[in-house]
Amino acid sequence: MLEFIRANYVTIITLVILVAVITAVIVKLIKDKKKGIGSCGHKCCDCPMSGQCHLNS
Amino acid sequence: MGIRIALAGNPNSGKTTLFNLLTGSNQYVGNWPGVTVEKKEGKIKNNQDVTLTDLPGIYSLSPYTTEEIVARDYLIDEKPDAIINIVDGTNLERNLYLTTQIIELGIPVVIAINMMDIVNKNGDIIDIEALSGQLLCPVVEISALKGTGIDEVVEMAIEIAKGDPAPIKHNFSGEVEHALAHIEEAVVHDMPPEKQRWYSVKIFEGDKRVIEQLKIPPDVLSHIREDIELAEKELDDDAESIIINERYVYITKITEKCYKKAHKGKLSTSDKIDRVVTSRIFGLPIFAAIMFFVYYIAMQTIGKGATDWVNDVLFGDWIPSLLERFLEPSLPAWLYGLINDGIVAGVGSVLGFVPQLLVLFVMLAILEDCGYMSRVAFVMDRIFRHFGLSGKSFIPMLIGTGCGVPGIMASRTIENEKDRRMTVITTTFIPCSAKLPIIGFIAGALFGGSGLVAASAYFIGVAAIIVSGIMLKKTKRFAGKPSPFVMELPAYHLPTVGTVFHSTWERGWSFIRKALTIILLSTIVLWFLLNFGFENGFGMVEDVDNSLIAKVGNAFSWIFIPLGWGNWKTAVAAVTGLIAKENVVSTFGQLYHFGGELAENGDELWTALSNDFNSFSGGHAALAGYSYLLFNLLCAPCFAAIGAIRREMNSAKWTWFAIGYQCGFAYLISLMVYQFGCLFTGDYKSHIIGLVAAVVALAGMCYFLFRKNKYNENHLLTK
């Protein structure tokens, strides 16, 4: 086992970093969705047009 | 308990600039009226006990617009301790109309005369003390842009918040005052004395919301109605007009005593500029020239140099060299391929366009902040109205240049349901920031980075909106008069570094964040679909034509043969654009780095794409490339924007109609461009079926454009 880790530690570290980045991105996207942050990069309440949208809906 | 202060004033008088200065917040500031439509709260920087509320810009306290309702409801229901009334000193008379109403609310008011630097520059004189004496409330000179007089106005507001409201000096004519006295006696005598005046005036005006709110019994209403009718009869006007007229008479008396205009009757600098830039003859050519210049600078000069560096040096040399040196020897081929040919190639090809985008965003922010974009809406309204459209549709398009989602949502400002639906369907024809990499990519690969191609994308977007508007307006579902469009043109001013930087940062960071999240995930999924498939059983493939994505692409790529790019690579890239439009470029980035067969150099990538387009189209690379560009610009937007369309339409049927229309329109335009292009180059024999289809499409479009509008109201009347 140790031999395997020693031989492949760069691959393991790279994979761990890659999985961590992917997980972080997915978590961030879910959190943004829950916070109401749209693809334009901000929440509806920060949008200059938000009053129009929410008053009508 | 803390003190609550409201900021109220006309649109574009500088409320949000003052709010940002006082609270240290970063609310969006735009140099066109109507930027703030919802109230925003913040604590004053050096005094956390004071809460400041930024209200939408309003012209009056009548409930005609959403903004007026929001502001009025807050001032009446929430009862702030004081109001800072921001008055644009360069438009004193018009701004004081709101002031006369705010003073009647029974809340302590301090008047902040903003833009005093411009007033002084114009040589005009406002006698602050005399104005204060006329209105019976404190008046302070400020310049929100330069930050002068700010502390003084806050200190004054805090001081008056602790006291009682100032008495009201303005008296209406005898007939009106007589009716108001009756109203006060009959309806509002139970209210605090300072509130009675405002409610009485509103009842006199026949304000339905106030009458409903007070639940006035019908007999009382009928009684006071007699007094109002008497005043109307004596003054020979309707109640609302009487109040408006008398307010303006009062304002004229005030300004005669405390306002001296240096160049009375003469045109201001803004007026002189507007005579040229909004003129019927020069308005549109100037707009076209400016937009061409903006895209030329962004795509071909400063932007191109920086983008070339990012593509060729950063993502073409430095990062791949580092990966090659440190990771390639130690990693299995598949993992190295995923990182280098998948993530770096995919995300890098999108990020490579950031410099061009930033230059474009800076220039658009300058145009917005100096006040030119408001003029464009005015110029476009004249053109749009000629075709039965409203200039109101141009505001969502203006916002849509950043991102289609808020652009689609901005269509809510259009009251007319039919016009609103049409705007929702057509807004995404304007290239958003996500489509700019596609423009840059195709322009770079097939047109030598021509700024003309980039500018043409913008104008084709505008033309697509006009053409769609004309065609749709002649159908039963969209027929009708265009919504009226009223917009105040703000005075031109030099753009501020802060506002331009803020606007550029917001848009640029949003683009980068998307590349590092959605695009990154997409590149990983695409890498797997591109590298796995069936070659002697399922597994990693050596030939990309055997990949899973190639199989999927081949199943539908034939649809695009008449458009000149019926190949699985281009078809798949176009479809991945539905996730996010940047994905089109990201997909090409990966496709041409497959198996590391290409050095990571922008020029080589572009050469490979150019060669492929040449082979798909039988030697018409530029035509096929332009057809591809148009299809991606005009077809259905990304999923986020489709979601926004669904929310705005509130109907699955209308959403599908929008997607179907956009895709169909994009297909027909691309078909015509490619087929007629081939015809003009003399090569039509091999495309005869496509050419016939293009002729039929053109004939159909001409029919819809030029047929008589049977739903036109004038036409119906003469029938």
Coordinates of N, CA and C in Angstrom, one line a residue, chain A:
Chain A
M1 N 0.8 -1.2 0.0 CA 0.0 0.0 0.0 C 0.9 1.3 0.0
L2 N 1.8 1.3 1.0 CA 2.7 2.5 1.1 C 3.5 2.6 -0.2
E3 N 3.9 1.4 -0.7 CA 4.7 1.4 -2.0 C 3.9 2.1 -3.1
F4 N 2.6 1.7 -3.2 CA 1.7 2.3 -4.2 C 1.6 3.8 -4.1
I5 N 1.4 4.2 -2.8 CA 1.2 5.6 -2.5 C 2.5 6.4 -2.9
R6 N 3.6 5.8 -2.5 CA 4.9 6.4 -2.8 C 5.1 6.6 -4.4
A7 N 4.7 5.5 -5.0 CA 4.9 5.5 -6.5 C 3.9 6.5 -7.2
N8 N 2.8 6.7 -6.6 CA 1.7 7.5 -7.3 C 1.3 8.7 -6.6
Y9 N 2.2 9.2 -5.7 CA 1.7 10.3 -4.9 C 1.3 11.6 -5.7
V10 N 2.0 11.8 -6.8 CA 1.7 13.0 -7.6 C 0.3 12.9 -8.1
T11 N 0.0 11.7 -8.6 CA -1.3 11.4 -9.2 C -2.4 11.5 -8.1
I12 N -2.1 11.0 -6.9 CA -3.1 11.0 -5.9 C -3.4 12.5 -5.4
I13 N -2.3 13.2 -5.3 CA -2.4 14.7 -4.9 C -3.2 15.4 -5.9
T14 N -2.8 15.2 -7.2 CA -3.5 15.9 -8.3 C -5.0 15.6 -8.3
L15 N -5.3 14.3 -8.1 CA -6.7 13.8 -8.1 C -7.5 14.5 -7.0
V16 N -6.8 14.5 -5.8 CA -7.5 15.0 -4.6 C -7.8 16.5 -4.9
I17 N -6.8 17.2 -5.4 CA -7.0 18.7 -5.7 C -8.1 18.9 -6.7
L18 N -8.1 18.0 -7.7 CA -9.1 18.1 -8.8 C -10.5 17.9 -8.2
V19 N -10.6 16.8 -7.4 CA -11.9 16.5 -6.8 C -12.4 17.6 -5.9
A20 N -11.4 18.1 -5.1 CA -11.8 19.2 -4.2 C -12.3 20.5 -5.0
V21 N -11.6 20.8 -6.1 CA -12.0 21.9 -6.9 C -13.4 21.7 -7.5
I22 N -13.6 20.5 -8.0 CA -14.9 20.2 -8.6 C -16.0 20.3 -7.5
T23 N -15.7 19.7 -6.4 CA -16.7 19.8 -5.3 C -17.0 21.2 -4.9
A24 N -15.9 22.0 -4.7 CA -16.1 23.4 -4.3 C -16.9 24.2 -5.4
V25 N -16.7 23.9 -6.6 CA -17.4 24.6 -7.7 C -18.9 24.2 -7.6
I26 N -19.2 22.9 -7.4 CA -20.6 22.4 -7.3 C -21.3 23.1 -6.1
V27 N -20.5 23.0 -4.9 CA -21.1 23.6 -3.7 C -21.4 25.1 -3.9
K28 N -20.4 25.8 -4.6 CA -20.6 27.2 -4.8 C -21.8 27.5 -5.7
L29 N -22.0 26.7 -6.7 CA -23.1 26.9 -7.6 C -24.4 26.6 -6.9
I30 N -24.4 25.6 -6.1 CA -25.7 25.3 -5.3 C -26.0 26.5 -4.3
K31 N -24.9 26.9 -3.6 CA -25.1 28.0 -2.7 C -25.6 29.3 -3.4
D32 N -25.0 29.6 -4.5 CA -25.4 30.7 -5.3 C -26.8 30.6 -5.7
K33 N -27.2 29.4 -6.1 CA -28.6 29.2 -6.5 C -29.5 29.5 -5.3
K34 N -29.1 28.9 -4.1 CA -30.0 29.2 -3.0 C -30.0 30.6 -2.6
K35 N -28.9 31.3 -2.8 CA -28.8 32.8 -2.4 C -29.6 33.6 -3.4
G36 N -29.9 33.0 -4.5 CA -30.6 33.7 -5.6 C -29.6 34.5 -6.5
I37 N -28.3 34.1 -6.5 CA -27.4 34.8 -7.4 C -27.5 34.2 -8.8
G38 N -27.8 35.1 -9.7 CA -28.1 34.6 -11.1 C -26.8 34.5 -11.9
S39 N -27.0 34.2 -13.2 CA -25.8 34.0 -14.0 C -25.2 35.4 -14.3
C40 N -25.9 36.5 -14.1 CA -25.4 37.8 -14.3 C -24.4 38.2 -13.2
G41 N -24.3 37.3 -12.1 CA -23.3 37.5 -11.1 C -23.8 38.2 -9.8
H42 N -25.0 38.6 -9.8 CA -25.5 39.2 -8.5 C -26.9 38.8 -8.2
K43 N -27.3 39.1 -7.0 CA -28.6 38.7 -6.6 C -29.6 39.7 -7.2
C44 N -30.9 39.2 -7.3 CA -31.9 40.0 -7.9 C -32.1 41.3 -7.1
C45 N -31.8 41.3 -5.8 CA -32.0 42.5 -5.0 C -31.0 43.6 -5.3
D46 N -29.8 43.1 -5.9 CA -28.8 44.1 -6.3 C -29.0 44.6 -7.7
C47 N -29.9 44.1 -8.4 CA -30.1 44.4 -9.8 C -30.9 45.7 -9.9
P48 N -30.5 46.6 -10.8 CA -31.2 47.9 -10.9 C -32.7 47.7 -11.2
M49 N -33.0 46.6 -11.8 CA -34.4 46.4 -12.2 C -35.2 45.5 -11.3
S50 N -34.6 45.2 -10.1 CA -35.3 44.2 -9.2 C -36.6 44.7 -8.8
G51 N -36.8 46.0 -8.5 CA -38.1 46.4 -8.0 C -39.2 46.1 -9.0
Q52 N -38.9 46.3 -10.3 CA -39.9 46.0 -11.3 C -40.3 44.5 -11.2
C53 N -39.3 43.6 -11.2 CA -39.5 42.2 -11.3 C -40.4 41.8 -10.1
H54 N -39.9 42.1 -8.9 CA -40.6 41.6 -7.7 C -41.9 42.2 -7.4
L55 N -42.1 43.4 -7.8 CA -43.4 44.0 -7.5 C -44.5 43.4 -8.4
N56 N -44.1 43.0 -9.6 CA -45.0 42.4 -10.5 C -45.3 40.9 -10.2
S57 N -44.3 40.3 -9.6 CA -44.5 38.8 -9.4 C -45.2 38.4 -8.2

